[in-house]
Short mmCIF file of C-alpha atoms in Angstrom, two decimals:
data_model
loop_
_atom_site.label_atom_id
_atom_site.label_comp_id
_atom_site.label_asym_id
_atom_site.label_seq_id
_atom_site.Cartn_x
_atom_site.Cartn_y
_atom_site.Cartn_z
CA UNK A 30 8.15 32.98 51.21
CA UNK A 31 9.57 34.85 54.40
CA UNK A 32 7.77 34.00 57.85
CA UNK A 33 6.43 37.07 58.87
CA UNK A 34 8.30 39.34 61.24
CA UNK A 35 7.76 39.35 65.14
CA UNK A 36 8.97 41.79 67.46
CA UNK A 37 11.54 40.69 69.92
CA UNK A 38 12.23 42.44 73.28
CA UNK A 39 16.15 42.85 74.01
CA UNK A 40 16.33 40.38 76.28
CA UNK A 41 14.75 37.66 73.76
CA UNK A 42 17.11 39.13 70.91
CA UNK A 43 20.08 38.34 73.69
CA UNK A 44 18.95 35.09 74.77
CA UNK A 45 18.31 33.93 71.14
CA UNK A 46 22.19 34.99 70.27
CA UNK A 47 23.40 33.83 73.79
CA UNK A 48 21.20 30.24 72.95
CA UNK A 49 22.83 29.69 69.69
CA UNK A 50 26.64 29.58 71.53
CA UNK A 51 25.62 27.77 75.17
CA UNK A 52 25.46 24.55 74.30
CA UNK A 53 28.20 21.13 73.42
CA UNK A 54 31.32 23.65 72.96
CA UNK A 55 31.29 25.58 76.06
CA UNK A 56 31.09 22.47 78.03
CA UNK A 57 33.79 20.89 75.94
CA UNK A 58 36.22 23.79 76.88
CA UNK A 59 37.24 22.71 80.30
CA UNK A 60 38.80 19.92 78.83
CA UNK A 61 40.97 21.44 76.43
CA UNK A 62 41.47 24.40 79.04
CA UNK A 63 42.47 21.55 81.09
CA UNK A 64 45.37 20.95 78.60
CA UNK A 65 46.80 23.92 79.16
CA UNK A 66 46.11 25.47 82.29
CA UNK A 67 43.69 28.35 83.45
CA UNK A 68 45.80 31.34 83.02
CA UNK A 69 46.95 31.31 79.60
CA UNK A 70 43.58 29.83 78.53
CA UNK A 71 41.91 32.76 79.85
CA UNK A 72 43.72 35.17 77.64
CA UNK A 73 42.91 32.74 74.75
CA UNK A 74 39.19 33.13 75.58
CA UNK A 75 39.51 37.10 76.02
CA UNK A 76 40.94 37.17 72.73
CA UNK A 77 37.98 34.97 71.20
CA UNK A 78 35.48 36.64 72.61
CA UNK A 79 37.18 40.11 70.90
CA UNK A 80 37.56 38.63 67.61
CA UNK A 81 34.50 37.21 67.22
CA UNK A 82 32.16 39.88 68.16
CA UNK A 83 33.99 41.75 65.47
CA UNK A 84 32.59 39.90 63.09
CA UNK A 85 29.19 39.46 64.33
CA UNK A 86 28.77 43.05 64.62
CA UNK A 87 29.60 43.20 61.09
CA UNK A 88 26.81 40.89 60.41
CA UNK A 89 24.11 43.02 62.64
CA UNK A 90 25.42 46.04 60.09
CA UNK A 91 24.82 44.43 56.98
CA UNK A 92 21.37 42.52 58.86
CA UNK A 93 20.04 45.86 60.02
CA UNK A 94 21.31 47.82 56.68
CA UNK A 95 19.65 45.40 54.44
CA UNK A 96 16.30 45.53 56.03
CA UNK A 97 15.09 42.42 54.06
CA UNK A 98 15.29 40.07 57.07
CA UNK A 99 16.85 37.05 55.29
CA UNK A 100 19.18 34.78 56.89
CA UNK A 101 23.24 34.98 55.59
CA UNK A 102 22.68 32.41 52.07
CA UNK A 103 20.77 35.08 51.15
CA UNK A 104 22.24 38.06 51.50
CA UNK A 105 25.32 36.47 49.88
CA UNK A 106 23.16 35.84 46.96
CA UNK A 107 22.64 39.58 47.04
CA UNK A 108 25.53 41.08 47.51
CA UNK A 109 28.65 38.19 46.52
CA UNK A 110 27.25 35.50 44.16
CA UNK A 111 26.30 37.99 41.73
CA UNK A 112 26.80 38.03 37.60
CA UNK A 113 27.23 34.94 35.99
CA UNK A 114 27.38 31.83 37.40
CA UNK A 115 25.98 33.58 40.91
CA UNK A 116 22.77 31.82 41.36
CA UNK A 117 24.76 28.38 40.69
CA UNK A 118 27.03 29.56 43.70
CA UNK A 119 24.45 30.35 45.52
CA UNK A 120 22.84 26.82 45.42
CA UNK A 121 26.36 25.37 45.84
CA UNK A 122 26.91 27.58 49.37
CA UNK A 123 23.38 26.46 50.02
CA UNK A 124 23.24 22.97 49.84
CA UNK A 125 27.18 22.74 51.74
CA UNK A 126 25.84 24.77 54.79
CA UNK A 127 22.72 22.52 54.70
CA UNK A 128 25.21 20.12 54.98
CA UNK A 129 27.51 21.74 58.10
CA UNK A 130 23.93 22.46 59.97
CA UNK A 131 23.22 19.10 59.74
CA UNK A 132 25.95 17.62 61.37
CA UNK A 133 26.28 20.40 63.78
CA UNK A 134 22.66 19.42 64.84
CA UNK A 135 23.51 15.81 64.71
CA UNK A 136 26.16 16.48 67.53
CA UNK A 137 23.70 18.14 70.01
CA UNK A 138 21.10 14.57 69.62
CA UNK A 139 24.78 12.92 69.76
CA UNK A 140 25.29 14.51 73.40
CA UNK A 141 22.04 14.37 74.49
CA UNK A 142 21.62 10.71 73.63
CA UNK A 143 25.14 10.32 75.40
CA UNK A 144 23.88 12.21 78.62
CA UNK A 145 20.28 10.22 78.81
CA UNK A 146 22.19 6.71 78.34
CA UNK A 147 24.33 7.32 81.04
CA UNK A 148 20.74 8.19 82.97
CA UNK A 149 19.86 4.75 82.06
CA UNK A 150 17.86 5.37 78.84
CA UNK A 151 19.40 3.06 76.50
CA UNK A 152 19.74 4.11 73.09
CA UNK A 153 18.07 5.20 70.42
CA UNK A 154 15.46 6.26 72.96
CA UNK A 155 17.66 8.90 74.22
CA UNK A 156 18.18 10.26 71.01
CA UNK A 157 14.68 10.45 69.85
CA UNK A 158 13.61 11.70 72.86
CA UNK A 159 16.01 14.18 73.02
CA UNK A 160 15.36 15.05 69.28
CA UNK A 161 11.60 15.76 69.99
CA UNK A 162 12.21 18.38 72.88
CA UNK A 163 14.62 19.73 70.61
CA UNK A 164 13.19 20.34 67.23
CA UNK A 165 9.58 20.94 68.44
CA UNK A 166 10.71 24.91 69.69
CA UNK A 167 11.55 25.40 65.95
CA UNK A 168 8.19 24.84 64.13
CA UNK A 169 6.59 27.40 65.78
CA UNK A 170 8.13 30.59 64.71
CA UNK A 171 10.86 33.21 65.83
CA UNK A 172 8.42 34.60 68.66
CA UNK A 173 8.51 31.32 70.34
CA UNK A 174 11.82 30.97 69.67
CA UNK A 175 12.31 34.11 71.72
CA UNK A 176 10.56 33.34 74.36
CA UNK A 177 11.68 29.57 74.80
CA UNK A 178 15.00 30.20 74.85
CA UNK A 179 14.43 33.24 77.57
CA UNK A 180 12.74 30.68 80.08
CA UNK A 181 15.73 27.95 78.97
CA UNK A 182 18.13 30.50 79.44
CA UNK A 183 16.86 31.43 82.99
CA UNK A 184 16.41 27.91 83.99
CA UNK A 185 20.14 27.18 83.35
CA UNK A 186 20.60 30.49 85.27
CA UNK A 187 18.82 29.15 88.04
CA UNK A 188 20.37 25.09 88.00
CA UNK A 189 23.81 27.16 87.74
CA UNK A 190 23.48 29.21 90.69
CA UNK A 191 22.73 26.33 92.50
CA UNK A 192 25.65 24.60 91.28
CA UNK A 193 28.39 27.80 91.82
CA UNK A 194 27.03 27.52 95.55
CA UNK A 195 28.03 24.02 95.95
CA UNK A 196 31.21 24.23 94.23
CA UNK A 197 32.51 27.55 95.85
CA UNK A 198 30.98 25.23 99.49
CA UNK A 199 32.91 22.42 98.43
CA UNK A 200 35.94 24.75 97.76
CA UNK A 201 36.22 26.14 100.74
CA UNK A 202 36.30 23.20 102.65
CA UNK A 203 39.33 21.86 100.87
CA UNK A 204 41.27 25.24 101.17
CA UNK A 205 40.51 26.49 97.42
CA UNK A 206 43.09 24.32 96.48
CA UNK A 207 43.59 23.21 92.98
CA UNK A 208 44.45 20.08 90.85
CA UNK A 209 47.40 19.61 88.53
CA UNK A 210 45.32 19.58 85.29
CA UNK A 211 44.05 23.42 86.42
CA UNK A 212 47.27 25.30 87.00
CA UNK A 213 49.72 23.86 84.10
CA UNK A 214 52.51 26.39 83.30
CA UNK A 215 53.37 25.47 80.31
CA UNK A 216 50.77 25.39 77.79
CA UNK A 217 51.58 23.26 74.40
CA UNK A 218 50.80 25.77 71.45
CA UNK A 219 48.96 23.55 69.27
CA UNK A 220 46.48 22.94 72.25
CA UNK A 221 46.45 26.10 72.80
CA UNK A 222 45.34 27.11 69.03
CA UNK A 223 42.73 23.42 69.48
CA UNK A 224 41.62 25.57 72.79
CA UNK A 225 40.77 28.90 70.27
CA UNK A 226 39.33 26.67 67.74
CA UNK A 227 36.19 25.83 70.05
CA UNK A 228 36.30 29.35 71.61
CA UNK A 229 35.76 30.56 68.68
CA UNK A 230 33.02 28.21 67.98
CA UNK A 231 31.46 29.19 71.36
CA UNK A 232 31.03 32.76 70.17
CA UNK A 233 29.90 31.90 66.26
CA UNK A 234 26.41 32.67 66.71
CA UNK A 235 26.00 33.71 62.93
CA UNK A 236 22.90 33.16 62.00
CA UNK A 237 21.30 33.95 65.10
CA UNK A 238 21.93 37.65 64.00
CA UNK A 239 19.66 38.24 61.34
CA UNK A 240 16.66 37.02 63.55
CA UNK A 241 17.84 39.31 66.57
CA UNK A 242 17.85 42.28 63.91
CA UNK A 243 14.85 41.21 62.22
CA UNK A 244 13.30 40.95 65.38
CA UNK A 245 14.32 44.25 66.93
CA UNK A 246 13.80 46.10 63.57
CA UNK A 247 11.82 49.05 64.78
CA UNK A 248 14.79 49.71 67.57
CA UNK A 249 17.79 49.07 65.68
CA UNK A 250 19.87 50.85 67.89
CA UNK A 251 19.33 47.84 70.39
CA UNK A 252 21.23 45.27 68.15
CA UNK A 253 24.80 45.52 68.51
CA UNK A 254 23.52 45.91 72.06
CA UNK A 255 22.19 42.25 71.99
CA UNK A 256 25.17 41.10 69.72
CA UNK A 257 27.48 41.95 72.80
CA UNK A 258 25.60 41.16 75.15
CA UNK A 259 24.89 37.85 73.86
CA UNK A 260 28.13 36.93 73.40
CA UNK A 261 28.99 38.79 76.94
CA UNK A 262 26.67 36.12 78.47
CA UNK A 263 28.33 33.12 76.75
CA UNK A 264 31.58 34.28 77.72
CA UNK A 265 30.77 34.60 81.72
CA UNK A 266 28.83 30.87 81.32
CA UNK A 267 32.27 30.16 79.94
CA UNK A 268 34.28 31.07 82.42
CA UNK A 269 32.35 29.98 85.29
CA UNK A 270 31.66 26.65 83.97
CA UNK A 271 35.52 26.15 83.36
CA UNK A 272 37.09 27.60 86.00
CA UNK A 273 34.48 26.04 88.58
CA UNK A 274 34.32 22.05 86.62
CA UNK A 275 38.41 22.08 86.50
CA UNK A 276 38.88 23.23 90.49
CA UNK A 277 36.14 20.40 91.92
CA UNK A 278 36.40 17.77 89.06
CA UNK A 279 39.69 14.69 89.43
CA UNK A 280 39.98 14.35 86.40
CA UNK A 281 38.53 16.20 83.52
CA UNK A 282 35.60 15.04 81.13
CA UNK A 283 34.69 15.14 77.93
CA UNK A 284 31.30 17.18 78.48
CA UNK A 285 31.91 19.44 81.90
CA UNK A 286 29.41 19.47 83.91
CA UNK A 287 29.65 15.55 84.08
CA UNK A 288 33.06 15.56 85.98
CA UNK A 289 31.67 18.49 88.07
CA UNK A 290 28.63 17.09 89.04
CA UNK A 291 30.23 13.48 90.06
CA UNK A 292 32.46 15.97 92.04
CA UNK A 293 29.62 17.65 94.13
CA UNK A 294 27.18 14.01 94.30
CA UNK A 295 24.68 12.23 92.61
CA UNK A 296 22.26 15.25 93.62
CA UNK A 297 24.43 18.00 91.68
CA UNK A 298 25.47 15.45 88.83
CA UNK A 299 21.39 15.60 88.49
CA UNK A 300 21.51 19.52 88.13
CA UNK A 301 24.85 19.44 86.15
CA UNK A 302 22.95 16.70 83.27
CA UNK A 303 19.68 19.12 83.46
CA UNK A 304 22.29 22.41 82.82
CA UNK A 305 23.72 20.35 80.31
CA UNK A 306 20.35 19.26 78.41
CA UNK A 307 19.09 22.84 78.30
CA UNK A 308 22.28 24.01 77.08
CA UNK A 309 22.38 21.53 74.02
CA UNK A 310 18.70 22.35 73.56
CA UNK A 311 18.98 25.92 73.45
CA UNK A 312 21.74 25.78 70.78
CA UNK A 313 19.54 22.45 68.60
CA UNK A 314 16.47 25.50 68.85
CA UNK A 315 18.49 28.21 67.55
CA UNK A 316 20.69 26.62 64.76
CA UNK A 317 17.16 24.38 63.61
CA UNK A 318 15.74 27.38 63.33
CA UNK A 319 18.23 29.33 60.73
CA UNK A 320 18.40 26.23 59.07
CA UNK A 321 14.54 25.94 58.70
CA UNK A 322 14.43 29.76 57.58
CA UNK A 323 17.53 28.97 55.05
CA UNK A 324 15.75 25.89 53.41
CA UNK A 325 12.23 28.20 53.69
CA UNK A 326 13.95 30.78 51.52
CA UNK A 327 15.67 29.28 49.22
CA UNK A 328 13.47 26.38 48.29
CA UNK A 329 9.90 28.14 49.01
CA UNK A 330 9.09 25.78 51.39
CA UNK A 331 6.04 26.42 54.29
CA UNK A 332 6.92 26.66 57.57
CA UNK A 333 6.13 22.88 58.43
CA UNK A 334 8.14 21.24 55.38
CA UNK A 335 11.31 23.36 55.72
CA UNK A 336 10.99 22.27 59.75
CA UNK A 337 10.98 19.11 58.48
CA UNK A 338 13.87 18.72 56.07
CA UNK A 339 16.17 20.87 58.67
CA UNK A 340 15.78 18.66 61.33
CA UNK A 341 14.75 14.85 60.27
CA UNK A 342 18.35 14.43 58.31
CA UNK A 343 20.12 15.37 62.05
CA UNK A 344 18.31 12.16 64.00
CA UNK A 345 19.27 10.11 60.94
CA UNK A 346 22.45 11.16 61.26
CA UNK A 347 22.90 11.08 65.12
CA UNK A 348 21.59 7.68 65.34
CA UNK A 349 23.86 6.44 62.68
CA UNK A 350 26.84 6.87 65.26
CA UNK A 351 28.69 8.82 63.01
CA UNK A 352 31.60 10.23 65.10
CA UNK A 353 31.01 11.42 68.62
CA UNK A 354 30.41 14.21 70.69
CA UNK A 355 33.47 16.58 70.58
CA UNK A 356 34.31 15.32 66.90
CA UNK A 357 31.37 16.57 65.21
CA UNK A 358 31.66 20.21 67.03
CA UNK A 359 34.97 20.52 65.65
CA UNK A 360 34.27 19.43 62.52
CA UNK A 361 31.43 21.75 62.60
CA UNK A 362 33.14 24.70 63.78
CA UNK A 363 36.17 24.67 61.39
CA UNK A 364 33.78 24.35 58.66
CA UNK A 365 31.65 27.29 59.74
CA UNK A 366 34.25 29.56 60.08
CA UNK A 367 36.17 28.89 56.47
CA UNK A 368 32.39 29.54 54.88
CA UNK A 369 30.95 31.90 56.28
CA UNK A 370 33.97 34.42 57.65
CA UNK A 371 35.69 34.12 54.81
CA UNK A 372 32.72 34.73 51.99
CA UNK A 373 30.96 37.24 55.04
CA UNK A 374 33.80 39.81 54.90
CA UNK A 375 33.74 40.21 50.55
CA UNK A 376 29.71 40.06 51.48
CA UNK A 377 30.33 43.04 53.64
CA UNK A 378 32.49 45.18 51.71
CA UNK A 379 30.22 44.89 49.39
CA UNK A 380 27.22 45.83 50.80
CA UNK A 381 29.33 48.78 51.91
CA UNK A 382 30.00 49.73 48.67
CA UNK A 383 26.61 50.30 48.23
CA UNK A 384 26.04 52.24 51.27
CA UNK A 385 26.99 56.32 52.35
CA UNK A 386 26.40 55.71 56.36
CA UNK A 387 26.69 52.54 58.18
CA UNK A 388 22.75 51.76 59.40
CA UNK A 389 23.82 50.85 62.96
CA UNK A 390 27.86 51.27 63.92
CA UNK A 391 30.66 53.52 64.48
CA UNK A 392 32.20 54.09 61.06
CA UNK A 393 35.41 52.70 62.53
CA UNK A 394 34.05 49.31 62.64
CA UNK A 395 33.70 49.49 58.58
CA UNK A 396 37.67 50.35 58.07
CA UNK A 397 39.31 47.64 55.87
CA UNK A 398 41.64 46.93 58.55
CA UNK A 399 38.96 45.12 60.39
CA UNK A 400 38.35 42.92 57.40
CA UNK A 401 41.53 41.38 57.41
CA UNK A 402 41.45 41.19 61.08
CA UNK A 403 38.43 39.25 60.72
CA UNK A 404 39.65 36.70 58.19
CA UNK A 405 42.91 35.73 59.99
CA UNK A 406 40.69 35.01 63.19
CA UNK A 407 38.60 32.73 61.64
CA UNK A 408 40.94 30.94 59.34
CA UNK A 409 43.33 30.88 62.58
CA UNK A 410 39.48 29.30 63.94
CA UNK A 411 39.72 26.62 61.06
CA UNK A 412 43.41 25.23 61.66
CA UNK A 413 42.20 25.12 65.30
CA UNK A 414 39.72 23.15 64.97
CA UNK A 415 42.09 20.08 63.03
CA UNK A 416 44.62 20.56 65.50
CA UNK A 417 44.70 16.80 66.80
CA UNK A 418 43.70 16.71 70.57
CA UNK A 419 43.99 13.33 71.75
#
């Protein structure tokens, strides 16, 4: 039984894209940009960014073209699990991306509960508290989805502007002069693939797609304008977050904005933990949701159980204390990419098959060219994200 369809403005169809990628990998770059410097990082990151919107404009075709509203499971049942032995494959990609979301969820409560301990809330309070702020947004429907993540999304904007002030302050007294660890010269290539690995993973906003075209349905023309610009406003949070935390920070951290704000004082390291918590949150609300809609879909669930079994399994998991922070995102992300780039692009082709037009692109974008293009980036995503980092 599908939830029924809410109109989105563009900037809630942007925020809920650009909410899905700001979160635990963007401020885990620094630290692998760290690794190997900013200049050849930044090319890396260019290069993400490209690839990745590639593919996510492929999705907002097929999305918009498909008019049914249904998240990515779905729509491979439609168009790739088909004949015999589809609806068991369909289960199978089901129940392993059930899986994935899980423990990409799990790593969000992970980092929150990390940031609140270090507040002084000792664990598992962190955790739970952390995991009620951030599966509450999700029961209530794509509208509110919309429109949380557009307030989140402008109270980061408004903690960060705060925070570039200081830094660029704190900058100029010392000369704009720079730390080893942010102006290497010679970057290792396997970090540097580990560095595209989370990029990557920064700009895989998958199933934030279908809601952004479900939600701007009556003005498709407006979604590949939210698919860029979504990703557009992930990549400038990326590269001011990076540049900025590796110029003012001694040494780098784990999660950015802790470095940075120990950097600045016990004031900024305030704003930096409430950037950070809205970050993770925004990303929990997004991903809970598709996973609630996928469970709602497939298993013909009501709104209230499907919440339920999407986002219960992810403080189990958290508070288990299996693996940490950065280990579950890349775990996560190397996972995503294999399953859904790879079985996307066949999903595409054909769905294109079965189309004259495309619904919402540039023909050029639909050239089998691009397919392959979009494979090799996210496999090249997968070995990325096993690349050892330590």
């Amino acid at each position: 039984m599908n939830a029924p369809a809410r109109s989105l403005s563009f900037t809630e169809a942007t925020a809920i894209i650009a909410g899905y990628g700001i979160g635990g990998g963007m401020l885990a770059l620094p630290y692998l940009v760290s690794l190997n410097g900013i200049g050849p990082s930044g090319l890396v990151l260019a290069g993400a960014y490209a690839l990745s919107l590639i593919l996510h404009l492929m999705i907002a075709e097929l999305a918009a073209g498909d008019g049914s509203g249904r998240q990515i499971v779905e729509l491979f049942g439609e168009y790739l699990f088909t004949g015999k032995g589809g609806k068991v494959l369909t289960w199978i990609f089901f129940g392993v991306m059930g899986v994935v979301f899980v423990a990409n969820l799990a790593a969000y409560i992970s980092g929150g509960s990390e940031i609140l301990a270090a507040l002084g809330l000792a664990e598992p309070w962190g955790g739970i508290i952390f995991y009620a702020a951030a599966a509450a947004v999700a029961a209530f429907g794509l509208k509110v989805l919309g429109v949380a993540e557009k307030w989140a999304i402008g109270g980061m904007a408004v903690l960060f502007v705060v925070l570039v002030t200081a830094s660029l302050a704190a900058l100029a007294r010392t000369g704009f002069s720079s730390p080893a660890h942010a102006s290497a010269l010679s970057p290792d290539p396997s970090k540097l693939l580990a560095l595209y690995g989370m990029a990557m993973f920064c700009f895989a906003a998958f199933f934030s797609v279908p809601q952004a075209a479900l939600g701007l349905s009556d003005r498709p023309g407006l979604i590949p304008r939210a698919v860029a610009a979504g990703l557009g406003v992930n990549f400038a949070l990326i590269l001011l977050v990076t540049t900025l935390s590796l110029l003012l920070s001694p040494e780098p951290t784990t999660i950015a904005t802790v470095g940075w704000g120990r950097a600045l004082g016990p004031w900024a390291e305030l704003v930096g933990t409430g950037f950070v918590l809205l970050a993770m949150l925004t990303s929990y609300w997004s991903i809970s949701f598709a996973l609630s809609s996928m469970i709602r879909e497939r298993l013909g669930l009501g709104n209230f159980s499907a919440w339920l079994l999407a986002t219960v399994p992810t403080l189990v998991l958290a508070l288990a204390g299996f693996g940490g922070f950065l280990e579950f995102m890349r775990t996560a992300g190397g996972a995503i990419a294999v399953l859904v780039a790879v079985l996307f692009v066949p999903t595409y082709r054909k769905y294109r098959n079965r189309k004259e037009a495309t619904a919402i692109l540039p023909p050029a974008i639909s050239g089998r060219g691009w397919d392959w293009l979009a494979v090799a980036a996210y496999l090249a995503m997968a070995v990325g994200s096993l690349v050892p980092i330590g």
